[in-house]
PDB file of C-alpha atoms and ligand atoms in Angstrom:
ATOM      1  CA  UNK A   1       0.000   0.000   0.000  1.00  0.00           C
ATOM      2  CA  UNK A   2       1.370   3.445  -0.893  1.00  0.00           C
ATOM      3  CA  UNK A   3       1.419   6.170   1.726  1.00  0.00           C
ATOM      4  CA  UNK A   4      -2.104   7.471   1.984  1.00  0.00           C
ATOM      5  CA  UNK A   5      -1.361  10.565   4.067  1.00  0.00           C
ATOM      6  CA  UNK A   6      -2.044  14.006   2.610  1.00  0.00           C
ATOM      7  CA  UNK A   7      -0.461  17.121   4.117  1.00  0.00           C
ATOM      8  CA  UNK A   8      -2.776  20.144   3.906  1.00  0.00           C
ATOM      9  CA  UNK A   9      -1.419  23.661   3.631  1.00  0.00           C
ATOM     10  CA  UNK A  10      -2.093  25.636   6.815  1.00  0.00           C
ATOM     11  CA  UNK A  11      -2.979  29.234   6.207  1.00  0.00           C
ATOM     12  CA  UNK A  12      -2.008  30.720   9.513  1.00  0.00           C
ATOM     13  CA  UNK A  13      -1.490  34.217  10.713  1.00  0.00           C
ATOM     14  CA  UNK A  14      -1.482  35.963  14.083  1.00  0.00           C
ATOM     15  CA  UNK A  15      -5.201  35.174  14.434  1.00  0.00           C
ATOM     16  CA  UNK A  16      -4.749  31.416  14.182  1.00  0.00           C
ATOM     17  CA  UNK A  17      -4.987  28.734  11.505  1.00  0.00           C
ATOM     18  CA  UNK A  18      -7.217  27.904   8.567  1.00  0.00           C
ATOM     19  CA  UNK A  19      -7.257  24.923   6.221  1.00  0.00           C
ATOM     20  CA  UNK A  20      -9.299  24.815   3.019  1.00  0.00           C
ATOM     21  CA  UNK A  21     -10.235  21.525   1.372  1.00  0.00           C
ATOM     22  CA  UNK A  22     -11.382  21.464  -2.243  1.00  0.00           C
ATOM     23  CA  UNK A  23     -12.424  18.544  -4.420  1.00  0.00           C
ATOM     24  CA  UNK A  24      -9.766  17.406  -6.867  1.00  0.00           C
ATOM     25  CA  UNK A  25      -7.250  19.767  -5.290  1.00  0.00           C
ATOM     26  CA  UNK A  26      -6.342  18.416  -1.881  1.00  0.00           C
ATOM     27  CA  UNK A  27      -9.335  16.055  -1.691  1.00  0.00           C
ATOM     28  CA  UNK A  28      -8.592  13.510  -4.430  1.00  0.00           C
ATOM     29  CA  UNK A  29     -12.190  12.905  -5.590  1.00  0.00           C
ATOM     30  CA  UNK A  30     -15.686  14.421  -6.039  1.00  0.00           C
ATOM     31  CA  UNK A  31     -17.081  15.273  -2.612  1.00  0.00           C
ATOM     32  CA  UNK A  32     -20.629  13.867  -2.374  1.00  0.00           C
ATOM     33  CA  UNK A  33     -20.883  13.432   1.383  1.00  0.00           C
ATOM     34  CA  UNK A  34     -19.298  14.639   4.604  1.00  0.00           C
ATOM     35  CA  UNK A  35     -19.889  13.063   7.993  1.00  0.00           C
ATOM     36  CA  UNK A  36     -18.173  13.286  11.330  1.00  0.00           C
ATOM     37  CA  UNK A  37     -17.679  10.906  14.195  1.00  0.00           C
ATOM     38  CA  UNK A  38     -17.390  12.298  17.705  1.00  0.00           C
ATOM     39  CA  UNK A  39     -18.171  11.376  21.299  1.00  0.00           C
ATOM     40  CA  UNK A  40     -16.823   7.887  20.630  1.00  0.00           C
ATOM     41  CA  UNK A  41     -16.827   5.837  23.822  1.00  0.00           C
ATOM     42  CA  UNK A  42     -13.485   4.716  25.219  1.00  0.00           C
ATOM     43  CA  UNK A  43     -12.189   1.445  23.801  1.00  0.00           C
ATOM     44  CA  UNK A  44     -14.821   1.339  21.063  1.00  0.00           C
ATOM     45  CA  UNK A  45     -13.660   0.754  17.482  1.00  0.00           C
ATOM     46  CA  UNK A  46     -15.634   1.996  14.475  1.00  0.00           C
ATOM     47  CA  UNK A  47     -15.595   1.211  10.804  1.00  0.00           C
ATOM     48  CA  UNK A  48     -14.405  -2.370  10.413  1.00  0.00           C
ATOM     49  CA  UNK A  49     -15.616  -2.577   6.870  1.00  0.00           C
ATOM     50  CA  UNK A  50     -14.565  -1.898   3.292  1.00  0.00           C
ATOM     51  CA  UNK A  51     -16.494  -0.320   0.449  1.00  0.00           C
ATOM     52  CA  UNK A  52     -16.925  -1.619  -3.075  1.00  0.00           C
ATOM     53  CA  UNK A  53     -16.812   1.872  -4.606  1.00  0.00           C
ATOM     54  CA  UNK A  54     -16.568   4.587  -1.981  1.00  0.00           C
ATOM     55  CA  UNK A  55     -13.338   6.483  -1.471  1.00  0.00           C
ATOM     56  CA  UNK A  56     -12.878   8.448   1.734  1.00  0.00           C
ATOM     57  CA  UNK A  57     -10.600  11.056   3.231  1.00  0.00           C
ATOM     58  CA  UNK A  58     -10.360  11.103   7.017  1.00  0.00           C
ATOM     59  CA  UNK A  59      -9.174  14.070   9.074  1.00  0.00           C
ATOM     60  CA  UNK A  60      -9.011  14.251  12.877  1.00  0.00           C
ATOM     61  CA  UNK A  61      -9.880  17.941  13.127  1.00  0.00           C
ATOM     62  CA  UNK A  62      -9.796  17.695  16.922  1.00  0.00           C
ATOM     63  CA  UNK A  63      -8.166  15.169  19.262  1.00  0.00           C
ATOM     64  CA  UNK A  64      -6.726  11.933  17.959  1.00  0.00           C
ATOM     65  CA  UNK A  65      -7.531   8.449  16.797  1.00  0.00           C
ATOM     66  CA  UNK A  66      -5.837   5.591  15.005  1.00  0.00           C
ATOM     67  CA  UNK A  67      -6.907   4.250  11.639  1.00  0.00           C
ATOM     68  CA  UNK A  68      -5.766   0.840  10.435  1.00  0.00           C
ATOM     69  CA  UNK A  69      -5.964   0.347   6.680  1.00  0.00           C
ATOM     70  CA  UNK A  70      -5.693  -3.185   5.336  1.00  0.00           C
ATOM     71  CA  UNK A  71      -5.444  -4.187   1.671  1.00  0.00           C
ATOM     72  CA  UNK A  72      -5.783  -7.878   2.478  1.00  0.00           C
ATOM     73  CA  UNK A  73      -2.010  -8.350   2.500  1.00  0.00           C
ATOM     74  CA  UNK A  74      -0.675  -5.587   4.736  1.00  0.00           C
ATOM     75  CA  UNK A  75      -2.281  -3.626   7.560  1.00  0.00           C
ATOM     76  CA  UNK A  76      -0.858  -0.211   8.403  1.00  0.00           C
ATOM     77  CA  UNK A  77      -1.924   1.791  11.442  1.00  0.00           C
ATOM     78  CA  UNK A  78      -1.852   5.566  11.146  1.00  0.00           C
ATOM     79  CA  UNK A  79      -2.207   8.002  14.023  1.00  0.00           C
ATOM     80  CA  UNK A  80      -4.361  10.974  13.114  1.00  0.00           C
ATOM     81  CA  UNK A  81      -3.716  13.761  15.590  1.00  0.00           C
ATOM     82  CA  UNK A  82      -3.320  16.890  13.487  1.00  0.00           C
ATOM     83  CA  UNK A  83      -6.014  18.853  11.625  1.00  0.00           C
ATOM     84  CA  UNK A  84      -3.615  19.390   8.719  1.00  0.00           C
ATOM     85  CA  UNK A  85      -3.198  15.679   7.928  1.00  0.00           C
ATOM     86  CA  UNK A  86      -5.692  13.659   5.887  1.00  0.00           C
ATOM     87  CA  UNK A  87      -5.728   9.909   5.378  1.00  0.00           C
ATOM     88  CA  UNK A  88      -7.029   8.595   2.070  1.00  0.00           C
ATOM     89  CA  UNK A  89      -8.926   5.308   2.197  1.00  0.00           C
ATOM     90  CA  UNK A  90      -9.455   3.894  -1.253  1.00  0.00           C
ATOM     91  CA  UNK A  91     -12.275   1.588  -2.303  1.00  0.00           C
ATOM     92  CA  UNK A  92     -11.661  -2.066  -1.422  1.00  0.00           C
ATOM     93  CA  UNK A  93      -9.463  -1.205   1.550  1.00  0.00           C
ATOM     94  CA  UNK A  94     -10.569  -2.538   4.931  1.00  0.00           C
ATOM     95  CA  UNK A  95     -10.612   0.264   7.516  1.00  0.00           C
ATOM     96  CA  UNK A  96     -10.855   0.302  11.279  1.00  0.00           C
ATOM     97  CA  UNK A  97     -10.893   3.462  13.397  1.00  0.00           C
ATOM     98  CA  UNK A  98      -9.888   2.972  17.005  1.00  0.00           C
ATOM     99  CA  UNK A  99      -8.270   4.500  20.108  1.00  0.00           C
ATOM    100  CA  UNK A 100     -10.352   7.662  19.874  1.00  0.00           C
ATOM    101  CA  UNK A 101      -9.500  10.384  22.360  1.00  0.00           C
ATOM    102  CA  UNK A 102     -12.553  11.791  24.153  1.00  0.00           C
ATOM    103  CA  UNK A 103     -12.250  15.050  22.241  1.00  0.00           C
ATOM    104  CA  UNK A 104     -11.754  13.427  18.831  1.00  0.00           C
ATOM    105  CA  UNK A 105     -13.818  14.765  15.959  1.00  0.00           C
ATOM    106  CA  UNK A 106     -13.087  12.653  12.901  1.00  0.00           C
ATOM    107  CA  UNK A 107     -14.246  14.364   9.733  1.00  0.00           C
ATOM    108  CA  UNK A 108     -14.793  12.089   6.748  1.00  0.00           C
ATOM    109  CA  UNK A 109     -15.271  13.084   3.107  1.00  0.00           C
ATOM    110  CA  UNK A 110     -16.703  10.515   0.706  1.00  0.00           C
ATOM    111  CA  UNK A 111     -17.244  10.415  -3.036  1.00  0.00           C
ATOM    112  CA  UNK A 112     -20.630   8.659  -2.846  1.00  0.00           C
ATOM    113  CA  UNK A 113     -23.977   9.205  -1.191  1.00  0.00           C
ATOM    114  CA  UNK A 114     -24.677   6.799   1.643  1.00  0.00           C
ATOM    115  CA  UNK A 115     -25.596   3.397   0.279  1.00  0.00           C
ATOM    116  CA  UNK A 116     -25.717   0.376   2.541  1.00  0.00           C
ATOM    117  CA  UNK A 117     -25.148  -1.985  -0.404  1.00  0.00           C
ATOM    118  CA  UNK A 118     -21.676  -0.473  -0.919  1.00  0.00           C
ATOM    119  CA  UNK A 119     -20.473  -1.917   2.408  1.00  0.00           C
ATOM    120  CA  UNK A 120     -18.477  -5.123   2.857  1.00  0.00           C
ATOM    121  CA  UNK A 121     -18.798  -5.833   6.561  1.00  0.00           C
ATOM    122  CA  UNK A 122     -17.444  -9.365   6.705  1.00  0.00           C
ATOM    123  CA  UNK A 123     -13.644  -9.683   6.564  1.00  0.00           C
ATOM    124  CA  UNK A 124     -13.675 -13.110   4.882  1.00  0.00           C
ATOM    125  CA  UNK A 125     -16.056 -11.732   2.248  1.00  0.00           C
ATOM    126  CA  UNK A 126     -13.634  -8.813   1.754  1.00  0.00           C
ATOM    127  CA  UNK A 127     -10.764 -11.250   1.139  1.00  0.00           C
ATOM    128  CA  UNK A 128     -12.934 -13.091  -1.392  1.00  0.00           C
ATOM    129  CA  UNK A 129     -13.894  -9.863  -3.194  1.00  0.00           C
ATOM    130  CA  UNK A 130     -10.310  -8.649  -3.614  1.00  0.00           C
ATOM    131  CA  UNK A 131      -8.986 -12.020  -4.834  1.00  0.00           C
TER     132      UNK A 131
HETATM  133  P1  TYD B   1     -21.704   2.994  10.582  1.00  0.00           P
HETATM  134  O1  TYD B   1     -21.427   2.711   9.147  1.00  0.00           O
HETATM  135  O2  TYD B   1     -22.009   1.861  11.498  1.00  0.00           O
HETATM  136  O3  TYD B   1     -20.504   3.842  11.211  1.00  0.00           O
HETATM  137  P2  TYD B   1     -18.956   3.439  11.339  1.00  0.00           P
HETATM  138  O4  TYD B   1     -18.609   2.667  10.141  1.00  0.00           O
HETATM  139  O5  TYD B   1     -18.277   4.733  11.451  1.00  0.00           O
HETATM  140  O6  TYD B   1     -18.758   2.669  12.588  1.00  0.00           O
HETATM  141  O7  TYD B   1     -22.885   4.068  10.635  1.00  0.00           O
HETATM  142  C1  TYD B   1     -23.651   4.329  11.801  1.00  0.00           C
HETATM  143  C2  TYD B   1     -25.081   4.662  11.380  1.00  0.00           C
HETATM  144  O8  TYD B   1     -25.118   5.875  10.623  1.00  0.00           O
HETATM  145  C3  TYD B   1     -25.720   3.591  10.523  1.00  0.00           C
HETATM  146  O9  TYD B   1     -27.073   3.482  10.920  1.00  0.00           O
HETATM  147  C4  TYD B   1     -25.662   4.144   9.133  1.00  0.00           C
HETATM  148  C5  TYD B   1     -25.714   5.646   9.339  1.00  0.00           C
HETATM  149  N1  TYD B   1     -24.974   6.427   8.342  1.00  0.00           N
HETATM  150  C6  TYD B   1     -25.667   7.256   7.474  1.00  0.00           C
HETATM  151  O10 TYD B   1     -26.907   7.333   7.504  1.00  0.00           O
HETATM  152  N2  TYD B   1     -24.969   8.005   6.579  1.00  0.00           N
HETATM  153  C7  TYD B   1     -23.621   7.953   6.505  1.00  0.00           C
HETATM  154  O11 TYD B   1     -23.011   8.657   5.682  1.00  0.00           O
HETATM  155  C8  TYD B   1     -22.902   7.077   7.405  1.00  0.00           C
HETATM  156  C9  TYD B   1     -21.407   6.972   7.352  1.00  0.00           C
HETATM  157  C10 TYD B   1     -23.627   6.335   8.311  1.00  0.00           C
END
């Protein structure tokens, strides 16, 4: 798996910081949907699925969490703890978000509208699909 981390330009001045995300510029796809995960209970993982088509970009805009991406051969765990770092999760990559800090707000951009049939929730099924 190639490095999936994207470094966003911080536009800072004496007032503070600002980051702008634009489709096909620093977000590598059409943005159809944005959701955010927050208030995650301690020790609770989220995700644990892959998508047939959906690509996602994950940004911990507050606090921290870990995201493990798995292509069926290699699993790499990334720590997201900076609002200027995005993690790209391609289609057909198994993703698990875990070790959320209490203050974590994980912002997720996706290139599809929500569609339950795009989910692969069973890991063995995932391995079959990517064969
Ligand atoms: P779920 O996929 O279980 O979240 P995660 O993968 O982060 O653990 O989603 C939780 C609920 O929210 C589930 O009922 C589906 C719904 N949902 C939407 O309606 N739209 C969305 O864009 C997402 C991501 C989830």
